[in-house]
Coordinates of C-alpha atoms in Angstrom, one line a residue:
M1 CA 211.2 163.2 11.7
L2 CA 214.3 162.8 9.0
F3 CA 212.4 165.2 7.2
D4 CA 210.9 167.5 8.8
K5 CA 214.4 168.3 10.2
L6 CA 215.4 168.8 6.6
F7 CA 212.4 170.8 5.9
D8 CA 212.7 173.3 8.4
Y9 CA 217.2 173.4 7.9
L10 CA 215.3 174.5 3.9
G11 CA 213.6 177.0 4.8
S12 CA 215.8 178.9 8.3
G13 CA 217.8 180.1 5.2
S14 CA 221.2 178.6 6.6
V15 CA 220.8 177.5 2.6
T16 CA 219.3 178.6 -0.5
V17 CA 218.3 176.6 -3.1
S18 CA 217.6 177.8 -7.0
P19 CA 213.8 177.3 -8.6
K20 CA 216.3 175.3 -11.0
A21 CA 218.2 173.0 -8.3
G22 CA 214.8 172.2 -6.1
H23 CA 213.0 171.5 -10.1
D24 CA 216.4 169.3 -11.3
L25 CA 216.5 167.0 -7.8
A26 CA 212.9 166.5 -8.1
H27 CA 213.6 165.0 -11.1
Y28 CA 215.8 163.0 -10.4
A29 CA 213.9 161.7 -7.0
V30 CA 211.3 161.0 -9.7
G31 CA 213.6 159.5 -11.4
A32 CA 215.0 157.0 -9.5
I33 CA 212.0 156.3 -7.4
L34 CA 210.2 155.2 -11.1
L35 CA 213.3 153.1 -11.3
A36 CA 213.6 150.8 -8.0
F37 CA 210.1 150.0 -8.3
F38 CA 210.7 149.3 -12.0
G39 CA 214.2 147.1 -10.9
I40 CA 211.1 145.6 -7.6
F41 CA 208.3 144.4 -9.8
V42 CA 210.6 143.3 -13.1
D43 CA 212.4 140.9 -10.3
Y44 CA 209.3 139.9 -8.6
G45 CA 208.3 138.8 -12.3
H46 CA 210.4 135.7 -12.2
M47 CA 210.5 135.5 -9.3
L48 CA 206.7 134.3 -10.0
W49 CA 208.0 133.1 -13.4
L50 CA 210.1 131.0 -10.8
R51 CA 208.2 129.6 -8.9
S52 CA 204.8 128.9 -11.4
K53 CA 207.5 127.0 -13.7
L54 CA 210.3 125.7 -11.4
K55 CA 209.9 125.1 -8.1
P56 CA 207.2 122.8 -5.5
P57 CA 204.2 124.5 -4.4
G58 CA 204.7 126.8 -1.4
P59 CA 202.2 130.5 -0.7
R60 CA 203.0 133.1 -2.9
P61 CA 206.7 134.9 -2.1
W62 CA 205.7 139.0 -2.0
P63 CA 208.6 140.9 -3.7
I64 CA 210.9 140.9 -1.4
V65 CA 211.1 139.4 1.9
G66 CA 209.0 136.6 0.0
N67 CA 207.2 134.5 2.7
T68 CA 209.5 135.2 5.9
F69 CA 207.3 136.9 7.4
M70 CA 204.8 134.6 7.4
L71 CA 206.9 132.2 9.1
P72 CA 205.0 132.0 12.7
D73 CA 207.0 133.4 15.0
T74 CA 208.6 129.9 17.1
K75 CA 208.9 126.1 15.6
P76 CA 208.5 126.8 11.6
W77 CA 208.4 122.9 10.8
F78 CA 205.2 122.9 12.5
W79 CA 203.7 125.2 10.3
F80 CA 206.2 123.3 7.5
E81 CA 204.0 120.4 8.0
E82 CA 200.5 122.0 7.3
L83 CA 201.9 123.2 4.5
S84 CA 202.8 120.1 3.1
K85 CA 199.0 118.5 3.5
K86 CA 197.7 122.0 2.2
Y87 CA 199.2 121.5 -0.9
D88 CA 198.9 117.1 -0.8
A89 CA 203.4 117.6 -1.7
P90 CA 205.9 115.5 -0.3
L91 CA 207.9 119.3 -0.9
I92 CA 206.7 122.7 -0.2
T93 CA 208.7 125.9 -1.3
I94 CA 209.1 128.6 1.5
W95 CA 211.2 132.2 -0.2
I96 CA 213.1 133.4 2.8
G97 CA 214.1 136.9 1.0
R98 CA 214.3 136.3 -3.0
N99 CA 215.6 132.9 -2.4
P100 CA 214.0 129.7 -2.6
T101 CA 213.9 127.8 0.3
I102 CA 212.8 124.2 -0.2
W103 CA 211.4 121.2 2.7
V104 CA 211.3 118.0 2.7
C105 CA 208.2 116.6 4.4
D106 CA 207.9 112.8 3.5
A107 CA 209.7 109.5 4.5
W108 CA 210.5 108.3 0.3
A109 CA 211.3 112.2 -0.9
A110 CA 213.9 111.9 1.5
S111 CA 215.7 109.1 0.4
D112 CA 214.9 109.3 -2.9
L113 CA 217.0 112.7 -3.0
F114 CA 219.8 112.4 0.2
E115 CA 220.0 109.2 -0.1
K116 CA 220.0 107.7 -3.6
K117 CA 220.9 111.2 -5.3
A118 CA 223.3 111.5 -2.1
G119 CA 226.3 112.2 -4.7
I120 CA 223.8 115.4 -5.9
Y121 CA 222.7 116.7 -3.1
S122 CA 226.3 116.6 -0.4
S123 CA 226.7 120.0 -0.7
R124 CA 225.9 123.8 1.4
P125 CA 223.8 126.3 0.2
R126 CA 224.8 130.0 1.5
M127 CA 224.1 130.0 5.1
V128 CA 224.5 134.1 5.8
V129 CA 224.4 132.9 9.8
F130 CA 225.2 129.5 10.4
A131 CA 228.3 130.0 8.0
E132 CA 229.4 133.2 6.8
L133 CA 229.1 135.2 10.6
G134 CA 229.9 131.3 12.0
A135 CA 232.9 129.4 11.3
G136 CA 232.2 129.6 7.7
Q137 CA 234.5 127.5 5.1
S138 CA 237.0 126.1 8.2
N139 CA 233.7 124.4 9.6
F140 CA 232.9 119.9 8.2
L141 CA 229.6 120.5 8.5
N142 CA 228.9 124.4 6.9
M143 CA 231.5 122.9 3.9
Y144 CA 230.6 123.4 0.4
T145 CA 231.6 120.3 -2.8
T146 CA 231.0 122.0 -5.3
T147 CA 234.2 122.1 -7.1
P148 CA 236.9 119.1 -5.9
A149 CA 239.4 121.4 -4.4
Q150 CA 236.4 121.4 -1.5
R151 CA 234.9 117.8 -2.6
E152 CA 238.9 117.0 -1.3
R153 CA 239.2 119.0 2.6
W154 CA 235.7 117.8 2.7
R155 CA 236.6 113.9 2.7
A156 CA 239.8 114.4 5.4
H157 CA 237.6 116.2 7.5
R158 CA 234.6 113.3 6.9
K159 CA 237.1 111.1 7.9
L160 CA 239.4 112.5 10.4
M161 CA 236.1 112.6 12.0
H162 CA 234.3 108.7 11.1
Q163 CA 237.8 108.4 13.1
G164 CA 237.2 110.0 16.1
V165 CA 234.0 108.6 16.3
G166 CA 233.0 106.2 13.7
V167 CA 230.7 103.0 13.3
Q168 CA 233.9 101.1 12.9
A169 CA 235.8 103.8 16.2
V170 CA 232.9 104.2 18.7
R171 CA 233.1 100.3 20.0
R172 CA 236.4 100.9 21.7
Y173 CA 234.5 103.4 23.7
R174 CA 232.3 101.2 25.2
A175 CA 234.1 100.5 28.6
F176 CA 234.5 104.4 29.5
Q177 CA 231.0 104.9 28.4
N178 CA 229.4 102.1 30.0
N179 CA 230.9 103.0 33.5
E180 CA 230.0 106.9 32.7
S181 CA 226.3 105.3 32.1
R182 CA 226.4 102.9 35.0
V183 CA 227.6 106.5 37.1
V184 CA 224.5 108.0 36.1
A185 CA 221.8 104.8 37.1
L186 CA 224.6 106.2 40.3
D187 CA 223.4 109.7 40.9
L188 CA 219.5 109.0 40.0
L189 CA 219.4 106.8 43.0
R190 CA 221.5 110.1 45.1
R191 CA 219.2 112.5 43.5
P192 CA 217.4 111.9 41.1
A193 CA 215.3 115.4 40.7
E194 CA 218.2 116.7 39.1
Y195 CA 218.4 113.5 36.2
V196 CA 218.6 116.8 33.4
A197 CA 222.3 117.7 35.5
H198 CA 222.6 114.2 35.3
F199 CA 222.7 113.2 31.5
E200 CA 224.8 116.4 30.9
R201 CA 227.0 115.7 32.5
Y202 CA 226.8 112.1 31.8
A203 CA 226.5 113.6 27.8
T204 CA 229.7 115.8 28.3
S205 CA 231.7 112.7 30.3
V206 CA 232.5 111.0 27.5
V207 CA 232.6 113.5 24.5
S208 CA 235.5 114.5 26.7
I209 CA 236.6 111.2 27.2
I210 CA 236.8 110.7 23.5
A211 CA 238.6 114.6 22.0
F212 CA 240.7 115.2 25.2
G213 CA 241.3 112.2 27.6
R214 CA 239.3 113.5 30.8
R215 CA 236.5 113.2 32.3
V216 CA 234.0 115.4 33.7
E217 CA 233.3 114.3 37.2
T218 CA 230.5 116.2 38.3
S219 CA 227.3 118.4 36.8
A220 CA 228.6 121.7 38.4
D221 CA 231.8 121.8 36.5
P222 CA 231.1 125.5 33.9
I223 CA 233.0 123.9 30.9
I224 CA 229.1 121.5 30.3
T225 CA 227.3 124.5 31.5
E226 CA 229.0 127.4 29.9
V227 CA 229.6 125.0 27.2
I228 CA 225.7 123.2 26.9
A229 CA 224.0 127.0 27.3
A230 CA 226.6 128.5 24.4
M231 CA 224.9 125.4 21.9
H232 CA 221.1 125.9 23.1
V233 CA 222.5 130.1 21.6
A234 CA 223.3 128.3 19.0
A235 CA 220.4 126.2 18.1
D236 CA 218.0 129.4 19.3
L237 CA 219.9 131.8 16.3
N238 CA 219.7 129.7 13.8
V239 CA 216.0 128.8 13.7
P240 CA 214.4 129.5 10.6
G241 CA 212.1 133.2 10.9
K242 CA 211.3 136.7 10.8
T243 CA 213.5 138.5 13.4
F244 CA 217.1 139.2 14.1
P245 CA 219.6 137.6 13.6
M246 CA 217.3 135.0 11.0
L247 CA 216.2 138.2 8.8
M248 CA 219.9 138.6 7.4
E249 CA 219.0 135.6 5.3
T250 CA 216.1 137.8 4.5
F251 CA 218.4 140.9 4.2
P252 CA 222.8 139.7 3.7
A253 CA 223.8 142.9 2.7
L254 CA 223.0 143.5 7.0
A255 CA 226.1 140.9 7.9
R256 CA 228.4 143.2 6.2
V257 CA 227.3 146.2 8.3
P258 CA 230.2 146.3 11.4
N259 CA 229.5 144.5 14.5
A260 CA 229.4 148.2 16.1
V261 CA 227.1 149.4 14.8
A262 CA 225.6 146.4 13.7
P263 CA 223.5 144.8 17.1
W264 CA 221.0 143.3 15.1
K265 CA 224.2 140.5 13.8
H266 CA 223.8 139.1 18.6
G267 CA 227.7 139.5 18.3
L268 CA 227.7 136.6 15.6
G269 CA 231.0 137.2 13.2
R270 CA 232.9 137.4 15.4
K271 CA 234.9 134.3 15.3
R272 CA 235.9 133.9 19.1
G273 CA 233.6 130.7 20.4
R274 CA 236.2 128.3 18.0
F275 CA 239.6 130.2 19.8
F276 CA 238.5 128.4 23.0
F277 CA 238.1 125.2 21.6
Y278 CA 241.5 125.3 20.2
A279 CA 242.9 126.7 23.2
L280 CA 241.0 123.3 24.9
A281 CA 242.3 120.6 22.6
A282 CA 245.7 122.3 22.7
E283 CA 245.7 121.5 26.0
A284 CA 244.5 118.3 25.6
G285 CA 246.3 117.7 23.2
E286 CA 250.0 118.8 25.0
Q287 CA 249.0 116.6 28.4
E288 CA 250.7 113.2 28.7
G289 CA 249.3 110.1 28.8
H290 CA 245.7 108.7 26.6
E291 CA 247.8 109.0 23.0
D292 CA 244.2 107.6 21.9
S293 CA 242.6 110.7 22.0
F294 CA 240.3 112.6 19.2
V295 CA 242.9 115.7 19.8
K296 CA 245.8 114.3 19.7
H297 CA 245.3 112.2 17.0
I298 CA 243.4 115.7 15.3
F299 CA 247.3 116.7 15.6
A300 CA 249.3 113.9 14.7
E301 CA 247.5 114.4 10.8
S302 CA 247.1 118.5 10.9
E303 CA 250.9 118.8 9.0
K304 CA 249.8 115.7 6.5
Q305 CA 246.5 116.9 6.1
G306 CA 247.6 120.9 6.6
L307 CA 245.5 121.9 9.5
G308 CA 244.8 125.7 10.7
V309 CA 243.4 126.8 13.9
E310 CA 240.6 127.6 12.7
E311 CA 239.5 124.1 11.6
I312 CA 241.3 122.3 14.3
A313 CA 239.1 124.2 17.1
S314 CA 235.7 123.7 14.4
L315 CA 236.3 120.2 14.8
T316 CA 236.3 119.8 18.3
G317 CA 233.7 122.2 18.8
N318 CA 231.6 120.0 17.0
L319 CA 232.1 116.7 18.4
F320 CA 231.8 117.9 22.3
G321 CA 229.7 120.6 22.3
A322 CA 227.2 118.4 19.6
G323 CA 227.6 115.4 21.5
S324 CA 226.9 116.7 24.7
D325 CA 223.6 118.5 23.6
T326 CA 221.7 116.5 22.1
S327 CA 222.5 112.9 23.5
S328 CA 221.3 115.0 27.0
S329 CA 218.3 115.9 25.7
T330 CA 218.0 113.2 23.9
L331 CA 217.8 111.2 27.7
I332 CA 215.5 113.5 28.7
T333 CA 212.7 113.1 25.9
F334 CA 213.6 109.0 27.4
I335 CA 212.3 110.6 31.4
L336 CA 208.8 111.9 29.6
A337 CA 207.7 109.8 27.2
C338 CA 208.3 107.4 30.3
C339 CA 205.9 109.4 32.6
A340 CA 203.7 110.4 30.3
F341 CA 202.8 106.7 28.0
P342 CA 203.3 104.2 31.6
E343 CA 201.4 101.5 29.6
T344 CA 204.3 100.7 27.4
L345 CA 206.2 100.0 30.9
G346 CA 205.3 96.5 32.1
P347 CA 206.5 95.0 28.7
A348 CA 210.3 97.0 28.9
W349 CA 209.8 95.1 32.8
E350 CA 208.7 92.3 31.7
E351 CA 211.5 91.6 28.9
L352 CA 214.7 92.5 31.7
D353 CA 213.4 90.9 34.6
R354 CA 213.4 87.6 32.3
V355 CA 216.4 88.6 30.4
V356 CA 219.0 90.0 32.7
G357 CA 218.2 89.6 36.4
P358 CA 218.0 92.3 39.4
Y359 CA 222.2 91.4 39.6
R360 CA 223.8 92.8 37.4
S361 CA 223.0 95.3 34.9
P362 CA 221.9 95.3 31.7
T363 CA 225.5 95.4 28.3
W364 CA 225.6 95.8 24.6
E365 CA 225.2 91.9 24.8
D366 CA 221.9 91.4 25.9
E367 CA 220.5 94.0 23.1
E368 CA 219.6 90.8 20.8
N369 CA 218.2 89.9 23.3
L370 CA 215.6 92.7 24.3
P371 CA 214.1 93.6 21.3
Y372 CA 210.9 95.3 22.7
V373 CA 214.0 97.9 24.5
K374 CA 215.8 98.1 21.5
A375 CA 212.9 98.9 20.1
F376 CA 211.3 101.5 22.7
V377 CA 215.6 103.1 22.2
K378 CA 213.5 103.6 18.3
E379 CA 210.6 105.0 19.0
V380 CA 212.4 107.9 20.8
F381 CA 214.6 108.9 18.5
R382 CA 211.8 108.8 16.2
W383 CA 208.8 110.4 18.7
R384 CA 210.1 113.7 19.0
S385 CA 213.8 114.0 17.8
V386 CA 216.2 115.9 18.9
A387 CA 217.5 117.7 15.8
I388 CA 213.9 119.1 14.3
I389 CA 214.8 119.9 11.4
G390 CA 217.6 117.4 10.6
G391 CA 220.2 119.6 10.9
Q392 CA 222.8 121.1 8.4
P393 CA 220.4 122.2 4.7
H394 CA 221.4 120.0 2.3
A395 CA 222.6 121.8 -1.1
P396 CA 222.5 120.7 -5.3
T397 CA 225.1 120.5 -6.7
Q398 CA 223.8 120.5 -10.2
D399 CA 220.6 121.0 -11.2
D400 CA 218.0 118.4 -10.0
Y401 CA 214.3 117.6 -11.2
Y402 CA 212.2 115.5 -9.3
K403 CA 208.5 114.8 -10.0
G404 CA 208.4 116.8 -12.8
W405 CA 209.9 119.8 -10.2
L406 CA 213.4 121.7 -10.7
I407 CA 215.6 121.9 -8.6
P408 CA 218.3 123.9 -9.7
K409 CA 222.1 124.4 -8.7
G410 CA 223.6 124.8 -4.8
S411 CA 219.1 125.6 -3.6
W412 CA 218.7 125.6 0.4
I413 CA 216.3 121.7 0.6
Q414 CA 216.7 120.5 4.1
G415 CA 214.4 118.4 6.0
N416 CA 211.3 118.3 8.0
V417 CA 212.3 115.4 10.8
W418 CA 209.1 116.7 12.1
A419 CA 207.0 115.8 9.7
I420 CA 208.5 112.2 7.9
H421 CA 208.1 110.9 11.6
H422 CA 204.9 112.5 12.1
N423 CA 203.0 110.8 9.3
E424 CA 200.8 109.1 9.9
R425 CA 201.4 106.9 6.5
E426 CA 203.7 105.2 8.3
F427 CA 203.0 106.4 12.3
P428 CA 199.5 106.2 12.5
E429 CA 199.1 107.7 16.0
P430 CA 202.0 109.8 15.8
D431 CA 201.9 111.1 18.9
R432 CA 201.3 108.3 21.1
F433 CA 204.6 106.7 21.9
N434 CA 204.3 103.8 20.7
P435 CA 208.2 101.0 20.9
K436 CA 205.5 98.6 19.2
R437 CA 206.7 100.1 15.8
F438 CA 209.3 98.5 15.5
L439 CA 208.2 94.9 15.9
A440 CA 208.8 93.2 13.3
D441 CA 205.9 91.2 13.6
S442 CA 203.5 93.7 15.1
P443 CA 199.8 94.9 13.8
D444 CA 201.1 98.7 14.1
S445 CA 204.9 98.1 12.1
R446 CA 205.0 100.2 8.1
P447 CA 207.4 100.5 5.4
F448 CA 209.9 103.0 6.0
P449 CA 213.0 103.3 4.1
G450 CA 215.8 102.1 5.2
E451 CA 216.3 99.5 7.7
R452 CA 216.5 101.9 11.3
G453 CA 213.0 102.9 10.9
Y454 CA 213.7 106.8 11.8
M455 CA 215.6 109.9 9.8
T456 CA 216.5 111.2 13.2
F457 CA 220.2 112.0 12.5
G458 CA 220.5 113.6 8.5
W459 CA 220.8 111.9 5.6
G460 CA 223.6 110.8 2.5
R461 CA 226.9 111.7 2.9
R462 CA 226.2 114.6 5.8
V463 CA 223.8 112.2 7.4
C464 CA 225.4 113.1 11.6
S465 CA 229.0 112.0 12.5
G466 CA 228.5 111.1 15.0
Q467 CA 224.5 109.6 15.4
A468 CA 226.9 105.7 15.8
L469 CA 228.5 107.0 19.1
A470 CA 224.8 108.0 20.5
E471 CA 223.2 105.3 19.2
Q472 CA 225.4 103.7 20.8
G473 CA 225.3 105.3 24.3
T474 CA 221.4 105.8 23.8
W475 CA 220.5 102.5 24.0
I476 CA 223.1 101.7 27.8
T477 CA 221.4 104.3 29.3
I478 CA 217.6 103.6 28.0
A479 CA 217.9 100.2 29.0
R480 CA 220.1 100.6 32.1
I481 CA 217.3 102.5 32.9
L482 CA 214.7 100.5 32.1
W483 CA 215.2 97.7 34.0
G484 CA 216.7 100.1 37.4
F485 CA 214.1 102.9 38.0
R486 CA 210.8 103.3 37.8
V487 CA 209.5 106.9 36.1
Q488 CA 206.6 108.2 36.3
K489 CA 204.5 111.4 37.1
A490 CA 205.9 113.5 40.2
K491 CA 202.7 113.9 42.9
G492 CA 201.8 117.2 44.3
P493 CA 202.6 117.5 48.6
D494 CA 198.5 116.8 49.2
G495 CA 199.2 114.3 47.1
S496 CA 197.5 114.5 43.3
V497 CA 199.9 113.6 40.1
I498 CA 201.7 116.5 38.8
E499 CA 200.4 116.6 34.9
V500 CA 203.6 116.8 32.2
D501 CA 202.9 118.4 28.2
I502 CA 204.5 116.5 25.3
N503 CA 204.5 119.3 23.2
D504 CA 205.9 122.0 25.7
Y505 CA 210.1 121.6 24.0
T506 CA 212.5 125.2 23.5
N507 CA 211.8 126.0 20.2
G508 CA 215.8 125.4 19.7
L509 CA 217.3 123.2 16.2
N510 CA 218.0 121.0 18.9
W511 CA 214.7 120.9 20.8
R512 CA 214.6 119.4 24.5
P513 CA 211.9 119.1 26.5
Q514 CA 210.7 122.1 29.2
P515 CA 212.0 121.7 33.1
F516 CA 208.6 118.8 34.2
E517 CA 208.6 116.8 37.5
C518 CA 208.8 113.1 37.3
S519 CA 209.2 110.6 39.4
I520 CA 212.4 108.6 39.7
T521 CA 212.9 105.3 42.2
P522 CA 214.6 102.1 42.1
R523 CA 212.3 98.6 41.2
S524 CA 213.0 96.6 43.9
A525 CA 215.8 96.4 47.3
E526 CA 218.1 93.6 45.1
V527 CA 218.7 96.1 41.4
E528 CA 219.4 99.5 44.1
E529 CA 222.1 96.9 45.5
T530 CA 223.3 96.3 42.5
I531 CA 223.4 100.3 41.4
K532 CA 224.8 101.2 44.1
R533 CA 228.2 98.4 43.5
E534 CA 228.6 98.8 39.5
G535 CA 228.9 102.2 40.2
R536 CA 230.8 102.4 42.3
Q537 CA 233.2 100.3 40.5
A538 CA 232.8 102.1 37.8
L539 CA 233.7 105.7 38.5
E540 CA 237.2 103.6 40.0
E541 CA 237.7 102.2 36.5
L542 CA 237.4 106.4 35.9
E543 CA 239.7 107.0 38.1
Q544 CA 241.7 107.2 35.0
Y545 CA 240.4 110.0 32.9
R546 CA 240.6 112.6 36.4
G547 CA 241.7 115.7 35.5
E548 CA 240.6 119.2 34.9
S549 CA 240.8 122.2 32.3
K550 CA 242.7 125.2 33.4
Y551 CA 240.3 127.4 30.7
R552 CA 236.5 128.4 30.8
M553 CA 234.1 129.2 28.4
S554 CA 233.3 132.0 30.1
T555 CA 236.8 133.6 31.3
F556 CA 238.7 133.0 28.2
Y557 CA 238.5 135.9 26.6
K558 CA 239.0 138.6 29.8

């Protein structure tokens, strides 16, 4: 249509073009086209040379776009797993535009690269969507570590995160984390159908107490609904794919177009969300009491560490946003597993009745005496890991080789947790929820790198900073729900069982089950009374964390 209008314009008499000028114009146009084709030919030849000589195997890339348009519409980690099996290779290469991305689909390869060579694989590749249009190098998640200055900055952020939610720090939080878990049990007793809202309130409240010194009392609090909704949007937008905004990873020049004329950017690059989290931090930092809160520690260290507004906002936002979404999603997966695999509940009930009894709920001191419950929690982490591709990609700080394959410096290399946790060599019948996999004397147990037996939280120096907090809270909450309730498939009005679908999950990088109905009832009258008593006591002890923010994400920028 554009060319038709141009020809009409040229032929209208408004413009006169001499035969010689027209001949020269056509000559230049042909030359430009030939030059473009030659450039594409040379570039594609270079891509194929790299593919055949240097990289792990994968499908043949197309010129310019690579394998981008071969990606499935949803859940690409399934396709990466299939390719790993097709090529019989622990690593595969997928070209996103002209850039190779390497996907690790094997536990032992992931351990060899990300754990044993953690010093090399500690950096990040270029990430147009998540980093350059997001928080950039102000965010601990995105920071490069290729130069001494970058490593020093990253270490400063990592130290602050470890001081907030590291292995030693989280033990200080057990009292209020346990009380919030008791409140979850009380909420499930009163309104079992709203289990998703209860889990989101619980997870958000725990990180809110840690970060700001104040709890979240109700599931209707906008701080839950708005922040978790924002986390879901971010997770959905960052799935590797062939649609915008992730298509900008294939065509990065499109990221430089101003937002006003670039609807494909989905509003990314405005640098707005991070300032909301700074406002929350500053508000909590100015209030009296709870001097051990994370934000007060950050502000106390800000001058020494030279922290800017964006860095403080990112540190707070990472803790608050990610901690609330991932923990609640893990608990929803736990409920799904109970419904889909009821045969796994009997051993847990027997163990809890024998060790704990009905007149108190489990505590962390019971953990070593509850090996089956401990194994149950590990299987929840393994069966449907929330961070299904292990968080953000890694990048080597120097050229490296694995099984004769070159992994160039700065390459995008990422773990496929789905494939790792569903390899039948380590996990026979991987879709079956089976806690006995994690019992040392069980015939279902198989060797696996690392002492935990799963890779849910990533690897090496880029392992999730909140791992200890998540593991601590997930154990006590799952143990308490197993102790207190019968979690089963729901029944319809006619008494028929409503089935659940173990594969019906969202598409985001932090996925969770789609909504499903279930039945959650107390296991006995004695247990019910204990839940009520402990829940009331927990609410009294949590009263010290009562508080409210004046800020709402939905109105902050108005």
